[in-house]
XYZ file of C-alpha atoms in Angstrom:
337
model
C 55.401 64.175 241.657
C 58.488 66.166 240.769
C 61.346 64.387 238.996
C 64.441 66.097 240.367
C 66.837 64.223 238.108
C 65.165 65.560 234.956
C 66.731 68.987 235.519
C 70.200 67.627 234.772
C 69.186 64.775 232.441
C 70.265 65.596 228.849
C 67.466 63.517 227.355
C 64.797 65.191 229.489
C 66.246 68.647 228.825
C 66.210 67.926 225.087
C 62.408 67.703 225.303
C 62.221 71.445 226.119
C 65.076 72.468 223.866
C 62.836 74.718 221.754
C 61.582 76.633 224.803
C 65.092 77.072 226.213
C 66.500 78.189 222.866
C 63.791 80.830 222.580
C 64.601 82.114 226.060
C 68.315 82.151 225.267
C 67.647 84.274 222.165
C 65.874 87.037 224.090
C 68.937 89.279 223.946
C 69.069 88.787 220.187
C 65.388 89.769 219.977
C 66.196 93.065 221.688
C 69.017 93.750 219.222
C 66.790 92.977 216.228
C 63.985 95.154 217.574
C 66.373 98.077 217.990
C 67.955 97.550 214.566
C 64.552 97.566 212.852
C 63.634 100.906 214.460
C 67.069 102.566 214.419
C 66.522 104.732 211.326
C 63.308 106.213 212.711
C 64.835 106.692 216.161
C 67.743 108.648 214.706
C 65.326 111.253 213.346
C 63.484 111.977 216.593
C 63.869 115.114 218.701
C 62.123 116.760 221.631
C 60.826 119.912 219.930
C 57.139 119.546 220.798
C 56.000 118.374 224.234
C 52.462 116.935 224.473
C 49.981 117.971 227.132
C 49.705 114.336 228.327
C 50.535 110.771 227.284
C 48.048 107.923 226.991
C 49.534 104.420 226.672
C 46.896 102.240 225.048
C 46.637 98.467 225.031
C 47.698 95.796 227.548
C 51.358 96.888 227.570
C 50.570 100.440 228.661
C 51.220 99.625 232.307
C 54.834 98.717 231.539
C 55.427 102.143 229.995
C 53.731 103.813 232.952
C 55.940 101.918 235.427
C 59.087 103.079 233.626
C 58.065 106.632 232.720
C 55.685 107.873 235.392
C 58.309 108.730 238.057
C 60.136 111.202 235.770
C 57.774 111.971 232.896
C 57.369 115.767 232.622
C 53.705 115.500 231.575
C 50.758 113.498 232.983
C 50.895 109.812 231.992
C 47.911 107.460 231.839
C 47.894 103.722 231.061
C 44.623 102.856 229.317
C 44.205 99.059 228.839
C 40.615 99.483 227.615
C 39.104 99.913 224.153
C 39.331 103.440 222.757
C 40.774 106.327 224.778
C 39.802 108.361 227.856
C 37.208 111.024 227.124
C 39.600 113.947 227.593
C 42.271 112.805 225.091
C 42.599 115.216 222.164
C 44.898 116.943 219.677
C 47.349 118.143 222.346
C 48.041 114.608 223.602
C 50.354 111.761 222.538
C 48.955 108.226 222.311
C 51.519 105.425 222.647
C 50.566 101.995 221.304
C 52.649 98.857 220.910
C 51.605 95.500 219.480
C 54.372 93.102 218.470
C 51.784 90.930 216.716
C 50.264 93.863 214.843
C 46.586 92.977 215.196
C 45.506 93.458 218.824
C 41.893 94.690 219.001
C 42.544 96.999 221.982
C 45.535 98.578 220.245
C 43.689 99.037 216.945
C 40.754 100.584 218.794
C 43.076 103.040 220.580
C 44.812 104.015 217.326
C 41.541 104.494 215.446
C 40.166 106.703 218.220
C 43.428 108.692 218.392
C 43.266 109.459 214.678
C 39.600 110.433 214.949
C 40.416 112.928 217.718
C 43.573 114.283 216.114
C 46.022 112.950 218.708
C 49.689 112.428 217.896
C 50.712 108.779 217.775
C 53.794 106.728 218.614
C 53.199 103.192 217.363
C 55.314 100.033 217.192
C 54.058 97.118 215.116
C 55.150 94.911 212.222
C 55.305 96.695 208.900
C 52.228 96.194 206.697
C 50.270 94.846 209.663
C 46.697 95.807 210.494
C 47.908 98.167 213.212
C 50.432 99.777 210.851
C 47.650 100.507 208.364
C 45.323 101.813 211.069
C 48.001 104.177 212.403
C 49.238 105.634 209.109
C 49.012 109.425 209.185
C 51.252 112.508 209.162
C 50.891 112.720 212.968
C 52.225 109.197 213.540
C 55.741 108.129 214.483
C 55.886 104.498 213.392
C 58.554 102.071 214.658
C 58.814 98.810 212.698
C 58.739 95.876 215.124
C 61.816 93.737 214.530
C 60.643 91.060 216.977
C 57.434 89.347 218.043
C 58.445 89.643 221.707
C 56.659 92.536 223.476
C 59.463 93.256 225.934
C 62.021 93.418 223.119
C 59.821 95.797 221.130
C 59.299 97.922 224.252
C 63.009 98.801 224.230
C 62.958 100.950 221.044
C 59.647 102.428 222.195
C 61.300 103.581 225.427
C 64.280 104.913 223.453
C 61.846 106.910 221.311
C 60.122 108.353 224.372
C 63.492 109.378 225.795
C 64.456 111.131 222.557
C 61.123 112.923 222.607
C 62.082 114.257 226.056
C 59.454 112.178 227.856
C 61.322 109.365 229.573
C 64.600 108.135 231.055
C 67.628 107.299 228.956
C 67.450 103.769 227.555
C 69.947 101.847 225.445
C 69.309 98.532 223.748
C 72.697 96.852 224.178
C 72.754 96.853 228.022
C 69.311 95.202 227.991
C 70.499 92.574 225.505
C 73.716 91.912 227.431
C 71.835 91.505 230.728
C 69.479 88.988 229.091
C 72.458 87.137 227.610
C 73.895 86.881 231.129
C 70.645 85.392 232.493
C 70.679 82.868 229.637
C 74.264 81.903 230.462
C 73.580 81.417 234.183
C 70.328 79.506 233.602
C 71.439 77.377 230.635
C 70.439 73.691 230.659
C 74.118 72.684 230.719
C 74.574 74.427 234.095
C 73.894 72.002 236.933
C 71.287 72.400 239.643
C 73.868 73.406 242.239
C 74.978 76.435 240.159
C 71.809 77.265 238.208
C 69.497 79.748 240.012
C 66.476 78.867 237.842
C 66.799 75.134 238.474
C 67.280 75.803 242.188
C 64.032 77.784 242.309
C 62.190 75.135 240.302
C 63.225 72.570 242.929
C 62.078 74.916 245.698
C 58.653 75.149 244.055
C 58.360 71.422 243.368
C 55.980 70.859 246.296
C 54.937 74.434 246.979
C 52.566 77.202 246.037
C 54.391 80.272 244.701
C 53.600 83.531 246.485
C 55.294 86.324 244.539
C 55.987 89.849 245.772
C 57.539 92.802 243.973
C 57.583 96.090 245.821
C 58.164 98.694 243.109
C 55.776 99.260 240.209
C 58.152 97.438 237.843
C 58.779 94.527 240.201
C 55.043 94.200 240.887
C 54.365 93.960 237.155
C 57.100 91.339 236.801
C 55.594 89.474 239.773
C 52.208 89.250 238.060
C 53.834 87.962 234.883
C 55.879 85.424 236.844
C 52.825 84.156 238.727
C 50.990 83.726 235.428
C 53.899 81.738 233.963
C 54.148 79.533 237.050
C 50.410 78.775 236.957
C 50.718 77.628 233.348
C 53.856 75.621 234.100
C 52.535 73.793 237.143
C 48.759 73.701 236.786
C 48.660 74.940 240.391
C 47.765 78.251 242.003
C 50.417 80.967 241.982
C 49.681 84.303 243.606
C 51.153 87.771 243.175
C 50.136 90.759 245.241
C 51.154 93.443 247.716
C 52.124 92.772 251.308
C 48.603 93.333 252.655
C 47.290 90.646 250.312
C 50.098 88.134 250.867
C 50.640 88.323 254.631
C 47.403 86.392 255.477
C 48.379 83.628 253.025
C 51.771 83.241 254.678
C 50.368 83.461 258.206
C 47.809 80.703 257.452
C 50.344 78.314 255.896
C 49.558 74.702 256.852
C 51.826 73.308 259.521
C 54.439 70.735 258.586
C 53.616 67.288 259.961
C 56.970 65.536 260.249
C 55.216 62.284 261.207
C 52.861 62.219 258.200
C 52.938 59.049 256.101
C 52.313 59.881 252.434
C 51.058 56.324 251.779
C 48.511 56.351 254.582
C 47.710 60.058 254.885
C 47.971 61.017 251.206
C 50.000 63.893 249.758
C 50.853 66.705 252.143
C 49.101 70.010 251.431
C 51.115 72.416 249.304
C 52.786 75.054 251.427
C 53.513 78.591 250.198
C 56.977 79.541 248.988
C 57.682 83.275 249.038
C 59.512 84.667 246.010
C 60.758 88.213 246.555
C 61.513 90.101 243.347
C 64.290 92.563 244.116
C 64.780 95.158 241.381
C 67.063 97.324 243.466
C 64.430 99.954 244.229
C 64.935 101.548 247.634
C 62.277 103.318 249.665
C 61.284 103.155 253.339
C 57.804 101.805 252.518
C 59.224 99.060 250.282
C 61.793 98.059 252.896
C 59.107 97.917 255.583
C 56.806 95.799 253.398
C 59.609 93.359 252.628
C 60.574 93.031 256.301
C 56.940 92.413 257.200
C 56.619 89.620 254.646
C 59.890 87.989 255.615
C 59.054 88.122 259.346
C 55.648 86.503 258.794
C 57.241 83.890 256.521
C 59.856 83.067 259.178
C 57.231 82.735 261.914
C 55.222 80.387 259.668
C 58.273 78.351 258.564
C 57.752 79.471 254.961
C 60.852 79.424 252.791
C 61.872 82.720 251.186
C 63.808 83.015 247.932
C 64.921 86.391 246.532
C 65.201 86.875 242.768
C 67.607 89.701 242.013
C 67.409 91.864 238.903
C 70.518 92.919 237.021
C 71.771 96.401 237.739
C 70.913 99.060 235.177
C 68.026 101.046 233.772
C 64.436 100.222 234.680
C 63.846 98.102 231.567
C 67.056 96.127 232.266
C 65.823 95.265 235.743
C 62.331 94.378 234.549
C 63.530 92.221 231.642
C 65.980 90.233 233.750
C 63.380 89.504 236.432
C 61.012 88.352 233.711
C 63.641 86.202 232.016
C 64.640 84.499 235.257
C 60.986 83.753 235.954
C 60.483 82.187 232.546
C 63.480 79.903 233.037
C 62.088 78.856 236.420
C 58.718 78.094 234.826
C 60.337 76.012 232.066
C 62.298 73.881 234.533
C 59.312 73.561 236.868
C 57.151 72.247 234.028
C 59.876 69.782 233.061
C 60.211 68.432 236.582
C 56.431 68.022 236.877
C 56.220 66.285 233.501
C 54.024 69.002 232.016
C 54.317 70.784 228.644
C 56.681 73.738 228.956
């Protein structure tokens, strides 16, 4: 059962105050992460270009999604222990761990040092990863936040200054996250709050999340994971080929069903379309296909729009909106946020 009134009830909202405050401070996390790394960033230049880049650890795919379209050298995300067999002294290994002690990240750094690779590492000072990465071939960025997306911002700035990625600035990311926090604040009512509106839409539904671009697809997977935790129900992210059969096979709505005699109605899919502003004929065609199948199956469709700006701005705002939705969904379902 979903308690609609809890979304505007001050007492109920107070029970998730800690979660909402943490979400509202995401912009501040980005500013702190940049401030902690600013001195090192100011000293970087693009004199030496590596043969290739390997992004180690679980966050490597985020860097690949941002950099791969324009990176002037081959880029590989490697979310496995160690490094690919070909990595050597001509290559740059990029590793980020906001917590400072991830086993995959430490394994990648240790292997990079053994093979003589250059390193770009972000982690807390005096952490296990900081110690493992210490060498004359390492660029170390102190992590000023425990939030991975916030720490990714100075990492992307560093890669830009090394001539390997697009231009990134911290303040536009922080301002965009501040704007999401303002629009999704608990004091904003359901009729004007996009996160509360989506939580209501998902109250009796199964989220089916699609993001067409590489960045939006990564945000979709993160959003589905958050919604599963929030609701205790399935939540699915995938490409159009994977999602179309789920929408086409949506259970029909029985308007004559009696919930007391027939039991709860089966959960129907709700399609969430993550729109990061990317434009391409294949993406447009995939979106039209999903929306047409959803319409023919009477499945509701809700777009989630990213803020305009650089790739990391769009990714972070999609992620932030999704986390607000998950927090309000958990509240309405009476589950821990």
